[in-house]
Coordinates of C-alpha atoms in Angstrom, one line a residue:
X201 CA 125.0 103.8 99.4
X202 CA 121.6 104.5 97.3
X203 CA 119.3 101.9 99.1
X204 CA 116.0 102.6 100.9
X205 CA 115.1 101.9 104.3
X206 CA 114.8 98.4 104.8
X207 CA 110.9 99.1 106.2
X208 CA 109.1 102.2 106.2
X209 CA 105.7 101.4 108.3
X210 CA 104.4 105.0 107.1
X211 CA 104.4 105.0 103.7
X212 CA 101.6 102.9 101.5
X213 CA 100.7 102.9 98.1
X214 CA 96.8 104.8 99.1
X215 CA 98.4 106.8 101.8
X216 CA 98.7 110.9 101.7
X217 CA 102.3 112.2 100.5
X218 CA 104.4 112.0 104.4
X219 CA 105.6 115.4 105.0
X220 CA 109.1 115.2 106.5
X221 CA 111.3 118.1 108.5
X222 CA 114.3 119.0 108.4
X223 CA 116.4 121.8 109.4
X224 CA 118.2 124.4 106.5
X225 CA 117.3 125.6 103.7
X226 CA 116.0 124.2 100.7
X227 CA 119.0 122.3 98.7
X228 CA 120.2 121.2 102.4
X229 CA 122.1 118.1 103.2
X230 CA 119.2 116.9 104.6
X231 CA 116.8 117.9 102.3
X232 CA 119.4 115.5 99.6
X233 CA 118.8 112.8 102.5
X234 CA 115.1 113.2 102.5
X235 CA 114.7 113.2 98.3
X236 CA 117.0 109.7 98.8
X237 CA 115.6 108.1 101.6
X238 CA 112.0 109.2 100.8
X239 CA 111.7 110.5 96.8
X240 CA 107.9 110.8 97.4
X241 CA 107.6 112.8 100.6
X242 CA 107.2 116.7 100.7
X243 CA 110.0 118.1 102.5
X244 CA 109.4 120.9 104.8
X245 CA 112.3 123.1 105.7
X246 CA 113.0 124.8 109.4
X247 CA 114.7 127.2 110.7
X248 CA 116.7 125.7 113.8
X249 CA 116.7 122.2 115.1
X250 CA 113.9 123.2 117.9
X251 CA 111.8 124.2 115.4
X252 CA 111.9 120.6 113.3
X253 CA 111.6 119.0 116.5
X254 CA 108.6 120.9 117.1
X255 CA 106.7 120.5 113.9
X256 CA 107.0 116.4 114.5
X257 CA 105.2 116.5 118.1
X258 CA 103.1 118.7 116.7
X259 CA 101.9 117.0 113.9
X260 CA 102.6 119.6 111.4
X261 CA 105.3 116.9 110.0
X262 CA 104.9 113.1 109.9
X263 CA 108.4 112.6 110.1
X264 CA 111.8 114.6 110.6
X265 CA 115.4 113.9 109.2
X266 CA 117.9 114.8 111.7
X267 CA 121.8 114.4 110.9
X268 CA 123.2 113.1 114.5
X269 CA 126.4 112.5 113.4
X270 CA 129.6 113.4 110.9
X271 CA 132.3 111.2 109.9
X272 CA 134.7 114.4 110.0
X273 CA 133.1 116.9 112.2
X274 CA 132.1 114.5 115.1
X275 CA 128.7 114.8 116.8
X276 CA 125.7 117.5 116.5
X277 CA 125.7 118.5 119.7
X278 CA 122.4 120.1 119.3
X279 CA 120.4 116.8 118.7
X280 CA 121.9 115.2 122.0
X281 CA 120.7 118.1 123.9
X282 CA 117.3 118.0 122.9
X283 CA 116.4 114.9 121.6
X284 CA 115.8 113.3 125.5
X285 CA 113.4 116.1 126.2
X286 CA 111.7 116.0 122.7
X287 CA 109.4 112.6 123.3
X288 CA 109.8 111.6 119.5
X289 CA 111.4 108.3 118.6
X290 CA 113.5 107.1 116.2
X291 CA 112.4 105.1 113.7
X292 CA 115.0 104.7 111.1
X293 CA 118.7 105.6 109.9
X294 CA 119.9 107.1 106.9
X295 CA 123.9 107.9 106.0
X296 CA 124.3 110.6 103.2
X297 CA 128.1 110.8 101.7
X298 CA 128.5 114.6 101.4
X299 CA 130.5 116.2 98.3
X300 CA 130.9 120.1 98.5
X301 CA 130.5 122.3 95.5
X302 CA 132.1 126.0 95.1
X303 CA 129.3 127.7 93.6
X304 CA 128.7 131.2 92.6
X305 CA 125.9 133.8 90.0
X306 CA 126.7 133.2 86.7
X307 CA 129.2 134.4 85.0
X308 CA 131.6 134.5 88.0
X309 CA 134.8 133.0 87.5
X310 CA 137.5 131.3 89.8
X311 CA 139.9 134.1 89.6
X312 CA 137.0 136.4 90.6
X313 CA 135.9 135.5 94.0
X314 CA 137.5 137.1 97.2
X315 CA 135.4 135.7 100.1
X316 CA 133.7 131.9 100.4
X317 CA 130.4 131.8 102.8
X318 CA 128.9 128.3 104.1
X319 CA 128.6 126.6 107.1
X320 CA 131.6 126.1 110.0
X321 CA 131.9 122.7 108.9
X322 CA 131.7 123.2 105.4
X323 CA 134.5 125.8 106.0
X324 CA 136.2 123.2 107.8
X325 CA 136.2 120.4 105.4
X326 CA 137.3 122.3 102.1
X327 CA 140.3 123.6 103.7
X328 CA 142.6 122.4 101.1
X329 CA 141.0 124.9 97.9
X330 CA 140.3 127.5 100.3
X331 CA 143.4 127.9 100.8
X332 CA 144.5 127.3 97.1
X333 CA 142.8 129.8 96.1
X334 CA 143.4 132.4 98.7
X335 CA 139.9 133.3 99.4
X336 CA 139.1 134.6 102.8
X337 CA 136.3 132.1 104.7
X338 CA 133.4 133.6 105.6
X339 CA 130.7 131.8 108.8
X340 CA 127.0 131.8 107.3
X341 CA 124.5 129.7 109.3
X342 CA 124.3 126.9 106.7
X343 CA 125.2 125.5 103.6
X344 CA 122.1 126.1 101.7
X345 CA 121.3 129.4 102.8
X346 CA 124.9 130.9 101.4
X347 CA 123.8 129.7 98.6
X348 CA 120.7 131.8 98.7
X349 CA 122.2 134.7 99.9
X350 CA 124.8 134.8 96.9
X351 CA 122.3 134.2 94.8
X352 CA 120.3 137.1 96.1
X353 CA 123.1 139.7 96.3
X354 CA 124.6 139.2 92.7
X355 CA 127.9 139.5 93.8
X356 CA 131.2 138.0 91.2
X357 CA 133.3 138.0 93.8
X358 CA 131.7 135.8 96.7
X359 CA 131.4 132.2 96.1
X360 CA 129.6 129.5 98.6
X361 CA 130.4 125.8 99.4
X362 CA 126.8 123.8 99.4
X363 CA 125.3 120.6 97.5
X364 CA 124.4 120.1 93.6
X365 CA 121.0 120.7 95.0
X366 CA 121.4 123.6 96.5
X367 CA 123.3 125.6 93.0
X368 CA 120.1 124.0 91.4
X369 CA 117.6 125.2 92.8
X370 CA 119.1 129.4 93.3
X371 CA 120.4 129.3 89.9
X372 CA 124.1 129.3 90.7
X373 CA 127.2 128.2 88.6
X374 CA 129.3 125.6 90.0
X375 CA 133.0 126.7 89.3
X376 CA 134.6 123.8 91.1
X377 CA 133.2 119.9 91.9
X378 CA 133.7 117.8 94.9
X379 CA 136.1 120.1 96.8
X380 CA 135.7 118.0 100.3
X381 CA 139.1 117.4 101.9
X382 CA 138.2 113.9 102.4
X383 CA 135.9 111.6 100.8
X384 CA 135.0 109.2 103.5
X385 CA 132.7 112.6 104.9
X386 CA 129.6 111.2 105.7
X387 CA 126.7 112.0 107.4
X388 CA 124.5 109.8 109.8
X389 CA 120.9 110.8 110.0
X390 CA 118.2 109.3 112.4
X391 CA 114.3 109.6 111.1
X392 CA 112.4 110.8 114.0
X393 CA 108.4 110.1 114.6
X394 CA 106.0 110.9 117.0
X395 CA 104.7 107.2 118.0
X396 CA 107.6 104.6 119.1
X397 CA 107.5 101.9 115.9
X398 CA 110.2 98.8 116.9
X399 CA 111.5 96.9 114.2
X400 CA 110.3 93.3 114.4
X401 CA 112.6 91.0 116.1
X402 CA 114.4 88.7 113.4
X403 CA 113.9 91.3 110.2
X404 CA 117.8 91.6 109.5
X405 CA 120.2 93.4 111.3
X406 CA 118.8 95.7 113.5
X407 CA 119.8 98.9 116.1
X408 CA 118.8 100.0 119.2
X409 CA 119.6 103.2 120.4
X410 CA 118.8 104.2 124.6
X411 CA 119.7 106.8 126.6
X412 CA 120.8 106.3 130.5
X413 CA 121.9 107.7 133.7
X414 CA 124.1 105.5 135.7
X415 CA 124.0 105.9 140.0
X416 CA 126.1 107.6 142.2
X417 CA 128.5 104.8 142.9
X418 CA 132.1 103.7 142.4
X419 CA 132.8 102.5 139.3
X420 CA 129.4 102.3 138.5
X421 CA 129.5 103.2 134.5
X422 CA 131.9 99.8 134.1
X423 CA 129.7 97.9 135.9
X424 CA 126.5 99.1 133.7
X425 CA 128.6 98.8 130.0
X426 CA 129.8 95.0 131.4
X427 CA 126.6 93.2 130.9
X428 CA 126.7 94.0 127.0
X429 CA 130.5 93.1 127.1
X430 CA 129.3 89.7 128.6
X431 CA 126.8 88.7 126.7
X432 CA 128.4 89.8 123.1
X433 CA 126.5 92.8 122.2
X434 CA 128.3 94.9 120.0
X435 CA 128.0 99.2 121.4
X436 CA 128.3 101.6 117.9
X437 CA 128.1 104.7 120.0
X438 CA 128.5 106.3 123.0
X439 CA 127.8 109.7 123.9
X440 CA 128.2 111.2 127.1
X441 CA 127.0 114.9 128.1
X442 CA 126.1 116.7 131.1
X443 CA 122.6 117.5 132.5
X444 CA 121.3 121.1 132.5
X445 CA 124.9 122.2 133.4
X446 CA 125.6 119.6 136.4
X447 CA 128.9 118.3 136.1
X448 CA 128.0 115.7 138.4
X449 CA 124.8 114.7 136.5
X450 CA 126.0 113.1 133.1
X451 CA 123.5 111.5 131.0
X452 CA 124.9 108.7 128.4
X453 CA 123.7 107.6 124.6
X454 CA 124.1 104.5 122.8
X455 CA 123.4 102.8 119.9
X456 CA 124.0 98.9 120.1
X457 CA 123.7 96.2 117.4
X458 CA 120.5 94.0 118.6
X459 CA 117.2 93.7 119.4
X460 CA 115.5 94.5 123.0
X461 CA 113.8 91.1 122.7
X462 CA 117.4 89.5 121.8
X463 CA 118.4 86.9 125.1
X464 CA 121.7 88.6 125.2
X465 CA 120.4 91.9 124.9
X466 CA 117.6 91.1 128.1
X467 CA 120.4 90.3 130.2
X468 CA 122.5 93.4 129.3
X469 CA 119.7 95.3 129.6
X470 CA 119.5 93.6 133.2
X471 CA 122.7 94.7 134.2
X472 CA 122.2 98.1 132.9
X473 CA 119.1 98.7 134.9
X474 CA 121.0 97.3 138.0
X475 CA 123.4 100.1 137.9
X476 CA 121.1 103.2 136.7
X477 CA 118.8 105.0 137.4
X478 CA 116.9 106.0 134.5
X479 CA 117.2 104.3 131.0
X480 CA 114.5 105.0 128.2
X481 CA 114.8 102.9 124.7
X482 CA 114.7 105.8 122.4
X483 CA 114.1 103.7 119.2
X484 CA 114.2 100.1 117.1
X485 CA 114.9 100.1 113.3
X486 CA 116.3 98.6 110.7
X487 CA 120.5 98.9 110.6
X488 CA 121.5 101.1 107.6
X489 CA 123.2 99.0 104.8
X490 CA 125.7 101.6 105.0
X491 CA 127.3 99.9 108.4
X492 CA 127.7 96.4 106.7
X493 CA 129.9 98.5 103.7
X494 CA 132.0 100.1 106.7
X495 CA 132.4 96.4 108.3
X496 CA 133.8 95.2 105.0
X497 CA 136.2 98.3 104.6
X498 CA 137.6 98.2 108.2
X499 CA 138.4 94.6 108.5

């Protein structure tokens, strides 16, 4: 799915260019996520999560694109960690279906390469011509930078699994296309700002994502999920992880469908708060039009 988000209160025809961060290396998934989602912003590349995080409180970034989510691979644990301690918001969603290419320097061919470097789950998700092709998986800290290290070392033999982008920009041959073991892989980003910005109530389908810590009582979690269970409201996600290593302090995630200012959302919201003892909205936006395409395809 190609289409923009739905509102984008940052960006103005006489406004400066929004500089947006992500972490990787240039030709990263989330640098492909940025050029889609925003094909006018500058992209500024980090080095870890912390560091993204980081340039968006600080202001060195108006904006940061954070993937939060894998249809194969499951959760970044990372961004659950430190996105309650961060104070940024989100502010939108963007879903990026990844395809893997097996590049390597020109010239290389297939029946040259030994070794394949990329990231774990890039490893991970091209399984099936790894093993075709008998070539021995090597762990590099992500997809775009095995690209750049190939590219660097001038190496026939060592091939790496990254993005169209990625063999674009370091000059690399792509010796095989779309080598992802399954093609609903997809990638759920959340655009992260400074300043909370809600989507207006009654703008389209819209999500609301919150993060809470339910009291110390019996059966207290079932109690807090059953307001939204009796008023309708549809929970996407929930995450559950513990707190600074307290396996009796879990914090929760959500994403629900719905708007804060939604009647049945006020009196989930009631219920919630009846049975925690902390909850913080973490963000508003506009629902991807990605999710209405998975609706159609489950049912």
């Amino acid at each position: 799915m190609r289409t923009r988000p739905a509102t984008n209160p940052h960006e103005t025809p006489m406004t400066k260019k929004l500089k947006i961060a992500f972490q990787g290396e240039p030709g990263a998934n989330s640098h492909i996520a940025i050029v889609e989602a925003y094909p006018d912003a500058e992209p500024l590349p980090c080095a870890t999560f912390e560091d993204a995080l980081s340039a968006i409180a600080s202001g060195e970034a108006d904006l940061g694109m954070i993937p939060i989510e894998n249809s194969v691979a499951g959760r970044v644990a990372d961004i659950h960690h430190l996105l309650p301690a961060s104070g940024l918001y989100i502010i939108g969603e963007w879903f990026l279906p990844i395809h893997a290419q097996l590049m390597a320097v020109p010239g290389a061919k297939l029946a040259d390469i030994k070794t394949v470097e990329s990231h774990v789950h890039a490893l991970g998700q091209s399984r099936r011509i790894i093993r075709k092709l008998g070539l021995k998986p090597i762990v590099a800290a992500d997809t775009a930078g095995s690209a750049r290290d190939i590219a660097e070392r001038g190496d026939k033999t060592v091939a790496a699994i990254a993005s169209r982008l990625a063999a674009k920009i370091y000059g690399l041959d792509i010796l095989a296309e779309d080598i992802e073991d399954e093609d609903h892989n997809t990638t759920r980003f959340i655009v992260l700002a400074r300043d909370a910005k809600w989507a207006p109530s009654g703008s389209g389908p819209i999500v609301t994502t919150f993060l809470f810590r339910v009291r110390n009582v019996p059966a207290a979690l079932y109690k807090a999920l059953g307001g939204f269970a009796t008023n309708g409201v549809n929970m996407t996600k929930l995450e559950s992880y513990m707190i600074e290593g307290n396996f009796f302090a879990t914090q929760f995630y959500a994403d629900v469908e719905g708007h804060p200012e939604d009647r049945s959302l006020v009196f989930a919201f009631e219920e919630l708060a009846f049975y925690s003892k902390e909850m913080k909205i973490l963000g508003v936006y506009p629902a991807h039009p990605f999710r209405a395409t998975f609706e159609e395809a489950a049912a």
